[in-house]
Short mmCIF file of C-alpha atoms in Angstrom, two decimals:
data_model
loop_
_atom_site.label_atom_id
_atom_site.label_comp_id
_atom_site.label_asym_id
_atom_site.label_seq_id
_atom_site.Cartn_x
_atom_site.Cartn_y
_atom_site.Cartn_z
CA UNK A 1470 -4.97 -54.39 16.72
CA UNK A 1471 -8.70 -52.70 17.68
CA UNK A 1472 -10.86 -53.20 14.62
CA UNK A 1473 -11.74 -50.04 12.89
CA UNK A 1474 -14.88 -48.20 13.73
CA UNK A 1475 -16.93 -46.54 11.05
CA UNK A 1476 -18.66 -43.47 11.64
CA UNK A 1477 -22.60 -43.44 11.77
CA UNK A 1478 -23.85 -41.72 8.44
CA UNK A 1479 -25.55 -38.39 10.77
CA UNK A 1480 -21.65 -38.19 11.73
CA UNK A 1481 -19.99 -38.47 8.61
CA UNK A 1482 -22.76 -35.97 7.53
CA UNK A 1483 -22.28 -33.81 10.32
CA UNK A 1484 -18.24 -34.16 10.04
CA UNK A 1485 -18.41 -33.22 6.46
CA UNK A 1486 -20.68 -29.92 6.92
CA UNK A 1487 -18.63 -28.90 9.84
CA UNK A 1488 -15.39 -29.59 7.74
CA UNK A 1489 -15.97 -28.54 4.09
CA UNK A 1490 -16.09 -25.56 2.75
CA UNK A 1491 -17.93 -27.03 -0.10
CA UNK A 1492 -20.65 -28.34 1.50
CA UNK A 1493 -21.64 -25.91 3.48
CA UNK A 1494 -22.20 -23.13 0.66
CA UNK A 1495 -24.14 -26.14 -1.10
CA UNK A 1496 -26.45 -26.01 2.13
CA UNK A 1497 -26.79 -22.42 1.83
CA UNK A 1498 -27.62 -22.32 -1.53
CA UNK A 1499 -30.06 -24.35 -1.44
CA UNK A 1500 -31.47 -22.83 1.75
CA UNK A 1501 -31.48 -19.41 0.23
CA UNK A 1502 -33.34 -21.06 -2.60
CA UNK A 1503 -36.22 -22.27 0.00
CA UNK A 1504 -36.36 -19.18 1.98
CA UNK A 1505 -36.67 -17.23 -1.05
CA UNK A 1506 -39.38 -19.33 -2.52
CA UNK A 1507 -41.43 -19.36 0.79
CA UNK A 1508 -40.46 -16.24 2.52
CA UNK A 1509 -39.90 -13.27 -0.33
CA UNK A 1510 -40.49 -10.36 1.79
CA UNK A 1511 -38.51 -11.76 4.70
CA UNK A 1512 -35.57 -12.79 1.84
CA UNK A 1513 -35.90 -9.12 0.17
CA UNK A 1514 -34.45 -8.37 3.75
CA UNK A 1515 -31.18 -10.31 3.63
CA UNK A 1516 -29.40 -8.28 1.14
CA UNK A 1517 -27.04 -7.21 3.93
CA UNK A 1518 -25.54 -10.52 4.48
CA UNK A 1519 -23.87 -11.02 1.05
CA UNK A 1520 -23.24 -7.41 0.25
CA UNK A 1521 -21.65 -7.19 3.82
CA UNK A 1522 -19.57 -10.29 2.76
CA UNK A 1523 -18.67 -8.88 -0.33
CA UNK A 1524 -17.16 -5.56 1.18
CA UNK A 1525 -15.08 -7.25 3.55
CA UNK A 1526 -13.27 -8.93 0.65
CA UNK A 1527 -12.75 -5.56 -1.07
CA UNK A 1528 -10.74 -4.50 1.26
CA UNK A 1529 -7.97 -6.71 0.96
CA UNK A 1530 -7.95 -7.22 -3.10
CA UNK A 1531 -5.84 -4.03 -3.26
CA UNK A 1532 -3.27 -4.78 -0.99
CA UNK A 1533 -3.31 -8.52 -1.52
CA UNK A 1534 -2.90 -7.66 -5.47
CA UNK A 1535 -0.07 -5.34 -4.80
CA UNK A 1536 1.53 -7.40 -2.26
CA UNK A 1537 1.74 -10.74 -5.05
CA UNK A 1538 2.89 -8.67 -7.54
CA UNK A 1539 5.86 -6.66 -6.11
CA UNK A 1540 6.81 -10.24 -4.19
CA UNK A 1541 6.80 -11.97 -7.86
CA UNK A 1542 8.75 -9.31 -9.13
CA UNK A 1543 11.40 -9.00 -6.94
CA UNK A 1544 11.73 -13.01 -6.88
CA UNK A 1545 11.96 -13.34 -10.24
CA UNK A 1546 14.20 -11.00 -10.66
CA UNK A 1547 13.40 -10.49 -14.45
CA UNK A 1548 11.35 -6.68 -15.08
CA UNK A 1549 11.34 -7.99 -18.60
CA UNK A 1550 10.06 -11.06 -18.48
CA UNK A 1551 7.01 -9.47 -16.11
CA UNK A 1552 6.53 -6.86 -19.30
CA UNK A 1553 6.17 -10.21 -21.79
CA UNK A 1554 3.54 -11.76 -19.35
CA UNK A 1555 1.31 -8.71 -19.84
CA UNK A 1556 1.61 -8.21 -23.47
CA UNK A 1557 1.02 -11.64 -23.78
CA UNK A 1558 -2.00 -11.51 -21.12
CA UNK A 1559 -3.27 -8.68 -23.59
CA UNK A 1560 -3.06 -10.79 -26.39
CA UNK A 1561 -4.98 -13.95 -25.35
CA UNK A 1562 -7.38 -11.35 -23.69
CA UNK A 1563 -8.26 -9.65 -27.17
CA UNK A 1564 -8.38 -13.16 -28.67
CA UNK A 1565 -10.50 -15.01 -26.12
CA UNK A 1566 -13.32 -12.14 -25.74
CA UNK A 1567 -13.51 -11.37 -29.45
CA UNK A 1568 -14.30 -15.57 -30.06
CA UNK A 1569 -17.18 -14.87 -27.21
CA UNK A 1570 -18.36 -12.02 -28.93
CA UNK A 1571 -18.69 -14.02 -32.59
CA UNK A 1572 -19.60 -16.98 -30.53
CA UNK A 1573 -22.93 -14.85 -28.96
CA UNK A 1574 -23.36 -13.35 -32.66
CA UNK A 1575 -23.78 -16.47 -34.40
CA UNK A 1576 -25.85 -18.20 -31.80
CA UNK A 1577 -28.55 -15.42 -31.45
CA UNK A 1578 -28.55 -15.79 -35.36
CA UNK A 1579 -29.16 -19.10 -35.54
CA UNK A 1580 -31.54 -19.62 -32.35
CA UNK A 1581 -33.46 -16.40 -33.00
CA UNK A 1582 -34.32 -15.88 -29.20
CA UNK A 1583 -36.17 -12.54 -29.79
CA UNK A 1584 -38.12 -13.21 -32.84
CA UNK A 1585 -42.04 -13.14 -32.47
CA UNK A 1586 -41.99 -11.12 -29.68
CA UNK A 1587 -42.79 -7.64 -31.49
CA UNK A 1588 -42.48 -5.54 -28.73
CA UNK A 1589 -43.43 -1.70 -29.20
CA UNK A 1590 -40.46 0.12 -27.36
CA UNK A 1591 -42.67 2.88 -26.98
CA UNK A 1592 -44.42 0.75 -23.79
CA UNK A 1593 -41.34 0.05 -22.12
CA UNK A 1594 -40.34 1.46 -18.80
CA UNK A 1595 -36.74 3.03 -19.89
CA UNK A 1596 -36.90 4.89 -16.24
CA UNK A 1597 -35.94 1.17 -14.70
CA UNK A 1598 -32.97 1.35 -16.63
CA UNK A 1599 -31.74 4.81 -15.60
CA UNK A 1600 -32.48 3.53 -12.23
CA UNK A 1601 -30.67 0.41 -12.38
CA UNK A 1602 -27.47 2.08 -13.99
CA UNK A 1603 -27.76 5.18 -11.58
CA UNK A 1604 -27.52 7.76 -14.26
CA UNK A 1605 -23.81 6.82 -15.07
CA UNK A 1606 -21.86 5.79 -18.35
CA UNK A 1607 -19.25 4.01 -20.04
CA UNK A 1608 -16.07 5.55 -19.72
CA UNK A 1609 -14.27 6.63 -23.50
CA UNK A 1610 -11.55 4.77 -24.54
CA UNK A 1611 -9.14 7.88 -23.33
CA UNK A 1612 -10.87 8.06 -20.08
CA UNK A 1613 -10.08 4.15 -19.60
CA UNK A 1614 -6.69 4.59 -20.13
CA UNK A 1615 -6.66 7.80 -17.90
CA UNK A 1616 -8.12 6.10 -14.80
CA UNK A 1617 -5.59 3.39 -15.25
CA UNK A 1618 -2.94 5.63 -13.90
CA UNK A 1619 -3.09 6.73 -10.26
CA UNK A 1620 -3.28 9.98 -9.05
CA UNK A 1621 -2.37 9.14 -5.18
CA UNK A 1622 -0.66 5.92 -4.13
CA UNK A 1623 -2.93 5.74 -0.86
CA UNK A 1624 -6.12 6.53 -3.32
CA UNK A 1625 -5.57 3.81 -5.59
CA UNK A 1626 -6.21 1.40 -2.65
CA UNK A 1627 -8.81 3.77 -1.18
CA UNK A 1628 -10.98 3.38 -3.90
CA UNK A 1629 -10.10 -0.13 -5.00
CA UNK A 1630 -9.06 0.67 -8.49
CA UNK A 1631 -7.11 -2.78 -9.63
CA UNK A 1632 -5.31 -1.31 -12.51
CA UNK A 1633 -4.20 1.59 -10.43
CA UNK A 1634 -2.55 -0.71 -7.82
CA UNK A 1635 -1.13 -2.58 -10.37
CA UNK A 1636 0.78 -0.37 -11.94
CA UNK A 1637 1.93 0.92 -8.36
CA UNK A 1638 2.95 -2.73 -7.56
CA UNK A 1639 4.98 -2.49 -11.15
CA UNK A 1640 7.21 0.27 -10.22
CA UNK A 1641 7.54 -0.91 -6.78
CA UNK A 1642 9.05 -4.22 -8.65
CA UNK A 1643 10.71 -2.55 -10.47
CA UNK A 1644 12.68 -0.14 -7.69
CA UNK A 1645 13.45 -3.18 -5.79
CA UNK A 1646 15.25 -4.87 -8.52
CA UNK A 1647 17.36 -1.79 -9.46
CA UNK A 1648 18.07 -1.35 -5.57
CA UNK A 1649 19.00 -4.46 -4.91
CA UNK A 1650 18.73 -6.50 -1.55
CA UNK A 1651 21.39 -4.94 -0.01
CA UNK A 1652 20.22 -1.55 -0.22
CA UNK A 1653 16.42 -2.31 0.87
CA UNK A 1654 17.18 -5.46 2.64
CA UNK A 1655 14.31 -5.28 4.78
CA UNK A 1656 11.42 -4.02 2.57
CA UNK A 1657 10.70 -7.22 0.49
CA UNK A 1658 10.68 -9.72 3.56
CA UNK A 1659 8.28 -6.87 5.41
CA UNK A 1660 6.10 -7.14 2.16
CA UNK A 1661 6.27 -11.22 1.95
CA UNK A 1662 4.99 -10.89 5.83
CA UNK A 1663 1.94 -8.30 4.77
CA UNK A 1664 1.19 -11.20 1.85
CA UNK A 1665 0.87 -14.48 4.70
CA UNK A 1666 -0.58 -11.73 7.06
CA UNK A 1667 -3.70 -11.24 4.60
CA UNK A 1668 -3.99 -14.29 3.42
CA UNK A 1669 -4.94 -15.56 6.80
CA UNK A 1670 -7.36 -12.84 6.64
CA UNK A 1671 -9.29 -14.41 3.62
CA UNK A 1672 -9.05 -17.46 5.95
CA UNK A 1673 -10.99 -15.75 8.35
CA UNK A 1674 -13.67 -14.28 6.00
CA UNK A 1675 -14.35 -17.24 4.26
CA UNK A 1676 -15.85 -18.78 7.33
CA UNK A 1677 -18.46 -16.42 6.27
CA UNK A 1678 -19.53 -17.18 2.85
CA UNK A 1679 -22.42 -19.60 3.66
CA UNK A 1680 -23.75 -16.93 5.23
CA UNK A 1681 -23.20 -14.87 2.40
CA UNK A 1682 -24.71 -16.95 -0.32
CA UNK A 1683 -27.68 -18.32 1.37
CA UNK A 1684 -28.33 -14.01 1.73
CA UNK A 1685 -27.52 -13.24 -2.36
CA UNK A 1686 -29.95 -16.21 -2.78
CA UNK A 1687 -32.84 -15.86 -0.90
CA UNK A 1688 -33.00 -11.80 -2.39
CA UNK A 1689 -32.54 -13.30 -6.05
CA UNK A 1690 -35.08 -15.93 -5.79
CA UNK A 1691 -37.51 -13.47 -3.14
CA UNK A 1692 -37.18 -10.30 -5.37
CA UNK A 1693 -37.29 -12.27 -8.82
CA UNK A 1694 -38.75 -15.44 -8.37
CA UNK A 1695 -38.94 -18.36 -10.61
CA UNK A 1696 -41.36 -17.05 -13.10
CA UNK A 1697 -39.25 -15.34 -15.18
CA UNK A 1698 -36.96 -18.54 -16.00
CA UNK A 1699 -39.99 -19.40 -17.94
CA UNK A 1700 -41.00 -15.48 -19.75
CA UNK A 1701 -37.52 -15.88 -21.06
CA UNK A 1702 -36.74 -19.53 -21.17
CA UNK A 1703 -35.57 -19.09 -24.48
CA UNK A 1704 -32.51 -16.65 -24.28
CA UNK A 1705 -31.57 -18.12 -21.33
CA UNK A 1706 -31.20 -21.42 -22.51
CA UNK A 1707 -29.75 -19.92 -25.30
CA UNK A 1708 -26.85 -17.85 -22.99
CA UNK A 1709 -25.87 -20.35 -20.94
CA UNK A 1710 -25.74 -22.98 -24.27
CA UNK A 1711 -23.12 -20.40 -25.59
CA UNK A 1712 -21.34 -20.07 -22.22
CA UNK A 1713 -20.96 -24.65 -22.00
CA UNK A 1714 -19.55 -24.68 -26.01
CA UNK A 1715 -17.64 -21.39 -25.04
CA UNK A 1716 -16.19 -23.44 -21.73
CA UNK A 1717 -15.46 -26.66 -23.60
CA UNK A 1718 -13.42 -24.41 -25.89
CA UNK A 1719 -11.34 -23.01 -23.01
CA UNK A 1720 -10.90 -27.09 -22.18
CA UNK A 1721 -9.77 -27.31 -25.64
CA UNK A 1722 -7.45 -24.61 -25.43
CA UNK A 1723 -5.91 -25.27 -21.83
CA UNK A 1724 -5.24 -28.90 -22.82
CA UNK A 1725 -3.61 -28.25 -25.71
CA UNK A 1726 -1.44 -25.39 -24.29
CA UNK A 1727 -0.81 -26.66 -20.75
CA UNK A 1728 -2.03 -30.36 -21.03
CA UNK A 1729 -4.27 -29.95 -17.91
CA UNK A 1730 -7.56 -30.69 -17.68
CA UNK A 1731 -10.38 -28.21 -17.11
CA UNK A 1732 -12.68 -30.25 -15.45
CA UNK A 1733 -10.44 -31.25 -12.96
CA UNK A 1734 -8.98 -27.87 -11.89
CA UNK A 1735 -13.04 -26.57 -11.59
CA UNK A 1736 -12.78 -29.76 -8.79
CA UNK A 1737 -10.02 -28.17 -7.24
CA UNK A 1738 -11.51 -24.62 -7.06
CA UNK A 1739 -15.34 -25.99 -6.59
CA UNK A 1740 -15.79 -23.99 -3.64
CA UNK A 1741 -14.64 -21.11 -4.65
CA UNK A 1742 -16.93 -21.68 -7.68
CA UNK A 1743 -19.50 -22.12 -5.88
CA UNK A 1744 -19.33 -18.67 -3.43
CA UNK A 1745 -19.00 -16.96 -7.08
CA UNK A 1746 -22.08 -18.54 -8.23
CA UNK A 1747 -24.35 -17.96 -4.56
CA UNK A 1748 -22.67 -14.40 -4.44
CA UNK A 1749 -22.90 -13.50 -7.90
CA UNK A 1750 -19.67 -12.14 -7.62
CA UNK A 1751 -15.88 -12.80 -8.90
CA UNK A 1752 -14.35 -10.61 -7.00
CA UNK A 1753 -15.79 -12.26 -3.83
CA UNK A 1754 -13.08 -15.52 -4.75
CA UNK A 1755 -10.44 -13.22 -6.28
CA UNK A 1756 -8.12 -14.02 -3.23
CA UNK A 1757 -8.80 -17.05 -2.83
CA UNK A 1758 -8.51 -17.97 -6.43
CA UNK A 1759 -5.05 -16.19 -6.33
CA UNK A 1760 -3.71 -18.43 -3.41
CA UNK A 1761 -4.90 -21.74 -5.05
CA UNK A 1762 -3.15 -20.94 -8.51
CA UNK A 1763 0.16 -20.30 -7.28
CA UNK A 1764 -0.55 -23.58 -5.33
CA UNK A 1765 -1.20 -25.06 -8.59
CA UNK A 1766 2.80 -24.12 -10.03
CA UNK A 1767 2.03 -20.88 -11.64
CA UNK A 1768 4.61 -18.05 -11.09
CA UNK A 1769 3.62 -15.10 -8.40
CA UNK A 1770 4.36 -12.81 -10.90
CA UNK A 1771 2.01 -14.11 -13.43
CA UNK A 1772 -0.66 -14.77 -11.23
CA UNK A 1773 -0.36 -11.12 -9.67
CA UNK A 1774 -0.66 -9.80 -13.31
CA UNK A 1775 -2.80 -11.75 -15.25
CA UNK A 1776 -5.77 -12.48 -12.87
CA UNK A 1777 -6.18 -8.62 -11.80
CA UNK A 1778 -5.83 -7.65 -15.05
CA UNK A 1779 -8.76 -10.14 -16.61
CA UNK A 1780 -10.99 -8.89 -14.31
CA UNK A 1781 -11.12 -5.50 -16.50
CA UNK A 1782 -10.09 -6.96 -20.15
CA UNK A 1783 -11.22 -10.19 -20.26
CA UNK A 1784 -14.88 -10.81 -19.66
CA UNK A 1785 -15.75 -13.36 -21.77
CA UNK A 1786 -19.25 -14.45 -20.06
CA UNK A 1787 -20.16 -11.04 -20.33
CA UNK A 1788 -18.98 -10.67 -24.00
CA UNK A 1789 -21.38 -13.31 -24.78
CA UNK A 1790 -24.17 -12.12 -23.12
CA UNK A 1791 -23.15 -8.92 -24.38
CA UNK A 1792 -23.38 -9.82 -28.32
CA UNK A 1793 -26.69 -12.04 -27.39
CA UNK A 1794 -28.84 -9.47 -25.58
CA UNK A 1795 -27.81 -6.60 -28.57
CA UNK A 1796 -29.60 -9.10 -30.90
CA UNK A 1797 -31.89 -10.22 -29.10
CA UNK A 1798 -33.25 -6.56 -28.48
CA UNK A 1799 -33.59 -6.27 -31.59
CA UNK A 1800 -35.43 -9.08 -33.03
CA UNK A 1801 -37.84 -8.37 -30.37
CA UNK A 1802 -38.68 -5.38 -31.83
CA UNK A 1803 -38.29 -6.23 -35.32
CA UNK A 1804 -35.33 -4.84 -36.24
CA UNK A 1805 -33.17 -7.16 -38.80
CA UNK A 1806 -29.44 -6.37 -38.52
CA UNK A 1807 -27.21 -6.16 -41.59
CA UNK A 1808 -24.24 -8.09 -41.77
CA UNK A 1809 -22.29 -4.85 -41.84
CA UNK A 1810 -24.32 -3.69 -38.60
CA UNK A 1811 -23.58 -6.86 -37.18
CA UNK A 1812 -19.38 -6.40 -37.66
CA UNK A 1813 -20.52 -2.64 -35.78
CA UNK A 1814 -21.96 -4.21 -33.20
CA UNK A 1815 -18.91 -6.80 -32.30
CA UNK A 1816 -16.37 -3.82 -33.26
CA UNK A 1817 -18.26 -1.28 -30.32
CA UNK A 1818 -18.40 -4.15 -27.93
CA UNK A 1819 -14.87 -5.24 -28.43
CA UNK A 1820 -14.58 -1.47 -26.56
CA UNK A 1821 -17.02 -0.80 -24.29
CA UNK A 1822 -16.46 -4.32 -22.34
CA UNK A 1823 -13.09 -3.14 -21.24
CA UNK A 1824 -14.22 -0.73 -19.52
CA UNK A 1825 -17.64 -2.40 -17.27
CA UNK A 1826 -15.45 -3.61 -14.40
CA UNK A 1827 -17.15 -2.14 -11.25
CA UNK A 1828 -19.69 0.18 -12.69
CA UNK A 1829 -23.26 -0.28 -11.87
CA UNK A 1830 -25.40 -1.21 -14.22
CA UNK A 1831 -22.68 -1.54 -16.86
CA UNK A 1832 -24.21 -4.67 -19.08
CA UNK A 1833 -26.95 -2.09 -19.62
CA UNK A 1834 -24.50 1.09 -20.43
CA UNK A 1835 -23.35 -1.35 -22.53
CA UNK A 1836 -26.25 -2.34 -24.39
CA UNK A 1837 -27.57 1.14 -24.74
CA UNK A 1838 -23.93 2.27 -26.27
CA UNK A 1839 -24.14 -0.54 -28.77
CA UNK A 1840 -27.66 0.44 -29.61
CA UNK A 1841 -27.00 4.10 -29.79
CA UNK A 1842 -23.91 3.56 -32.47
CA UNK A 1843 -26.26 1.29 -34.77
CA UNK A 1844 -28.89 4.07 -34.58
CA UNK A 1845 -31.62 1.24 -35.76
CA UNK A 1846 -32.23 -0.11 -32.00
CA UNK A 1847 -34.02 2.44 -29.46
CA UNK A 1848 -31.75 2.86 -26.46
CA UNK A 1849 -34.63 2.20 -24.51
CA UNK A 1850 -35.15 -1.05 -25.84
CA UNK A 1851 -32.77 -2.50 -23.21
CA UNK A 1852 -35.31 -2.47 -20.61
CA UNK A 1853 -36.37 -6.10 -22.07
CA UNK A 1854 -33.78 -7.28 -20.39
CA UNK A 1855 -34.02 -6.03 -16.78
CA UNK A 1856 -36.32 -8.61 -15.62
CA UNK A 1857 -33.58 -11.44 -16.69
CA UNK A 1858 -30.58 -9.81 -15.92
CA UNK A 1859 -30.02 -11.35 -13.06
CA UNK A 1860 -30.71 -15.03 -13.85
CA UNK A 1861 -27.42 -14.79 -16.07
CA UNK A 1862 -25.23 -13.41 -13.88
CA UNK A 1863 -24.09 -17.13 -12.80
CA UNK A 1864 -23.03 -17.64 -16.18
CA UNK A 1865 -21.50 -14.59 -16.59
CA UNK A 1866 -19.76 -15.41 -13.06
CA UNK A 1867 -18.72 -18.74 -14.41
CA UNK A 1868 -17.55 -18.06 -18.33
CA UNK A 1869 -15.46 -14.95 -16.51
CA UNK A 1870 -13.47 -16.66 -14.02
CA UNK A 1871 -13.01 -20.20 -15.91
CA UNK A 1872 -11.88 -17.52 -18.89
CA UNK A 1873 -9.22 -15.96 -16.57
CA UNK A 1874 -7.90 -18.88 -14.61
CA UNK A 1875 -7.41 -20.42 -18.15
CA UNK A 1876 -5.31 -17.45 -19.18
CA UNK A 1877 -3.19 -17.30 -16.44
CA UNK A 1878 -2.32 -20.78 -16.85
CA UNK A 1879 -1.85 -20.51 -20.60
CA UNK A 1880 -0.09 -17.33 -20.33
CA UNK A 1881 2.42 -18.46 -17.70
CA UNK A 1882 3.54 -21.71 -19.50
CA UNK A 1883 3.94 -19.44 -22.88
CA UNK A 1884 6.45 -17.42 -20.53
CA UNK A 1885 7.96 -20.49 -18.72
CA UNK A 1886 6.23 -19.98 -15.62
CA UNK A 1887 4.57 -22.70 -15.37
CA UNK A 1888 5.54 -25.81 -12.99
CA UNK A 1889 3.68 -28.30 -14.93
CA UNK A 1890 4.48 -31.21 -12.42
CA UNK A 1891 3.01 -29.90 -9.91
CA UNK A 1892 0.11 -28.27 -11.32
CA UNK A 1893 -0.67 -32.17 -12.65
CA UNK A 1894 -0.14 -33.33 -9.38
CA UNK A 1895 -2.51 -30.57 -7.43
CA UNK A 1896 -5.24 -31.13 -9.60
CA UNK A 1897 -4.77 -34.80 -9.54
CA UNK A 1898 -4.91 -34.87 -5.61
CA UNK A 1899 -1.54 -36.30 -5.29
CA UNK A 1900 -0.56 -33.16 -3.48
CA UNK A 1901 -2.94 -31.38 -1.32
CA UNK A 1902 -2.04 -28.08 -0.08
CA UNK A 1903 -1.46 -27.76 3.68
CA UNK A 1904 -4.65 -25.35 3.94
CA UNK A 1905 -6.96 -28.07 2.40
CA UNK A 1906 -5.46 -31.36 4.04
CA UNK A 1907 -6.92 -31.43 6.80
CA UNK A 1908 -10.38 -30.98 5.00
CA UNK A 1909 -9.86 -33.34 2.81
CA UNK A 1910 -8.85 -36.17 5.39
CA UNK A 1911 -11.57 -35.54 7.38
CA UNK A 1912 -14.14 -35.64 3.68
CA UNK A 1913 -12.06 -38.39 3.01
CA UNK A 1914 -12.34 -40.47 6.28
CA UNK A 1915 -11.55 -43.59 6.16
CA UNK A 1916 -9.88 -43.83 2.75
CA UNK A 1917 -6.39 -44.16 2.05
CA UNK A 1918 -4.24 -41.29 1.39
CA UNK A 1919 -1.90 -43.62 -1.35
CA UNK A 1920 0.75 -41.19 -2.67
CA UNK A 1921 -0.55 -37.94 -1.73
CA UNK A 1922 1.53 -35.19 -0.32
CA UNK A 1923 0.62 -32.70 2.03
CA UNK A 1924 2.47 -29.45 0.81
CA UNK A 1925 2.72 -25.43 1.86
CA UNK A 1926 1.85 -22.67 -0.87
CA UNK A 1927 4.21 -22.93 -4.04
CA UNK A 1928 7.63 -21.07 -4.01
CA UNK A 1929 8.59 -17.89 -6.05
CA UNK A 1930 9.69 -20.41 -8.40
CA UNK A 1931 12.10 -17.76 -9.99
CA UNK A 1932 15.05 -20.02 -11.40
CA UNK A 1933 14.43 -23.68 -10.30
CA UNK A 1934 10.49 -24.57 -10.04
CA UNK A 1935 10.47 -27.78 -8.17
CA UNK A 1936 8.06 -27.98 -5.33
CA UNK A 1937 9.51 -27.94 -1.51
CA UNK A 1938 8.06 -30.58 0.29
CA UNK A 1939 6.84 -28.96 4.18
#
């Protein structure tokens, strides 16, 4: 037998940037960090690339949403059992972003991040922030629930309104299990089809996010710079302290409820982690994330619900930056909050973070909302935090999507749908999903595979959850 050769170091390099995902939007990151440094005015000029990344995976979140759920539906075969998963969903939703919201309280209270600042709101630029919201607001409570409900079934995907697809997807679920097969035989296999059919389209467009993050980069680091890490060292520090004890809590939680580790399931979705992060975007890994967590044993029908649904009701980085920035705004201008003004402030926040998703400028409609109801905080104090606004978008990104992946894993073994084997397995590398295997042979070259198995995206898992081996 021919002794084995080992690769030269350039071509293990070289096979590893050609073959992982990871790596690659690790290159461009850092590259967009570079280019941005050295080059601002040429890096203001790359906005295109990520926001051009960003649209293309819009347009399949609506259909790819709709597809999962009416597919987990009709497998399950259960409309009542999907109705437990979202009350449930609500539930740990309402729990998990109220903690973030004491959680930012108490740490601006102790840290004191504004204090000594004594800013005179009166010299602050409150234009910026009509600019950077466009002039919009915060829909009411009433006007939330409104939008929820579609007014044309081709509209809801037209204009990308999640909750407005999903509650399409529900009564689509729910006519094909009081039809039955035989009287729509074809319509759920055409629908499975559409699912595999887009799915190989976020194959397609994820050979693009390098390219997108080393664009989001260079215009963050070109149009901000470094300099402000250090103007506001101290609330950001502060932020993204809350967001790691806020994290380690969601470890907490998942282990205890699940018995699967945290840090080993932000392994298996590193990359997608890492687009999030360079793109400064959840919904750019939405699809993605979706594919790998039915891969991981949870149910279609609580991944279709639950994920979707967090992106609108549970924002927990945001919560926290949310209940931060309100007091932070106003020790810098010497205002000293009440306890009673304090309970205010987490009791109008509890509302007005359900409805951000998707509106521009919305941590700032936010703010001013909060500020407006206290009536002791100028509205236009927000502007303090337009130059930093950006630097904590990563750990918004991060707290928001850990947050959600954590519920739809707690949620689905609360309701039984939850294939516990395997999600131990996936996240332990003994089974590698047939999209990733070949990556993570080549990554891996040279090292024994041991036990591993090379498996296909998880089944409906409707009545007997056991993984089928490809």
């Amino acid at each position: 037998m021919p002794p084995s050769v080992v690769p030269s170091l350039p071509r293990r390099v070289a096979r590893i940037l050609r073959t992982s995902l990871f790596a690659q939007v690790a290159c461009a990151l850092v590259l967009g960090i570079v280019v941005g440094k050295l080059w601002p005015g040429f890096a203001s000029d790359l906005q295109p690339l990520g926001d051009g990344f960003t649209r293309l995976i819009k347009t399949i979140i609506s259909p790819l949403v709709f597809c999962v759920v009416v597919v987990g539906i009709a497998k399950a075969g259960d409309l009542k059992a999907f109705g437990r998963i979202g009350l449930k969903a609500l539930i740990w939703f309402e729990v998990a972003s109220t903690l973030a919201l004491i959680i930012g309280l108490l740490a601006a209270n102790v840290v004191q991040p504004g204090s000594g600042m004594n800013v005179d709101p009166a010299t602050l630029n409150t234009a910026a922030v009509d600019a950077k919201t466009g002039g919009g607001s915060l829909p009411s409570t009433t006007e939330f629930v409104l939008n929820a409900i579609p007014t044309s079934f081709i509209g809801a995907f037209a204009e990308n309104e999640l909750l407005q697809v999903l509650i399409l997807a529900c009564l689509v679920g729910a006519a094909l299990l009081h039809l039955g097969h035989t009287k729509v035989p074809k319509v759920l296999p055409a629908i499975e089809q559409a699912q595999e059919i887009i799915f190989a389209v976020v194959g397609f467009i994820m050979r693009l996010a390098p390219i997108a993050v080393f664009g989001a980069m260079a215009v963050l680091i070109g149009n901000y710079g470094l300099g402000v890490i250090e103007t506001y060292a101290k609330l950001i520090i502060l932020c993204y302290a809350a967001a790691a004890f806020f994290i380690a809590l969601l470890a907490i939680a998942l282990k205890m409820v699940t018995g699967l580790s945290l840090w080993k399931f932000l392994r298996y979705i590193r990359e997608e982690m890492l687009l999030a992060l360079g793109t400064a975007s959840t919904e750019s890994v939405m699809p993605r994330v979706m594919q790998k967590l039915r891969k991981a044993g949870a149910r279609d029908d609580a991944v279709g619900l639950v994920l979707p649904t967090g992106y609108s009701f549970n924002l927990d980085g945001a919560s926290l930056y949310l209940s931060i920035g309100t007091l932070f705004i106003a020790q810098a201008v010497g205002v000293d909050l009440s306890l009673s003004q304090q309970i205010t402030v987490v009791l109008v926040l509890m509302l007005t973070s359900k409805g951000m998703a998707g509106i521009p400028g919305s941590a700032f409609l936010a703010l001013s909302a909060t500020a407006s109801s206290l009536g002791a905080i100028p509205a236009g104090a927000v502007a303090l935090l337009l130059g930093v606004d950006r630097i904590m978008d990563s750990m918004r990104v991060v707290t928001n999507l850990l947050g959600n992946c954590v519920a739809v894993f707690a949620v689905s073994r609360w309701e039984g749908a939850l294939d516990i084997d395997r999600a131990k397995k996936v996240l332990d590398r003994e089974i590698v999903p047939t999209d990733e295997a070949d990556e993570a042979d080549e990554a891996d070259s040279g090292e024994g595979e041991g036990g591993r198995e090379k498996l296909g995206a998880v089944p409906a898992q409707a009545k007997e959850p056991a993984p089928e081996v490809s």
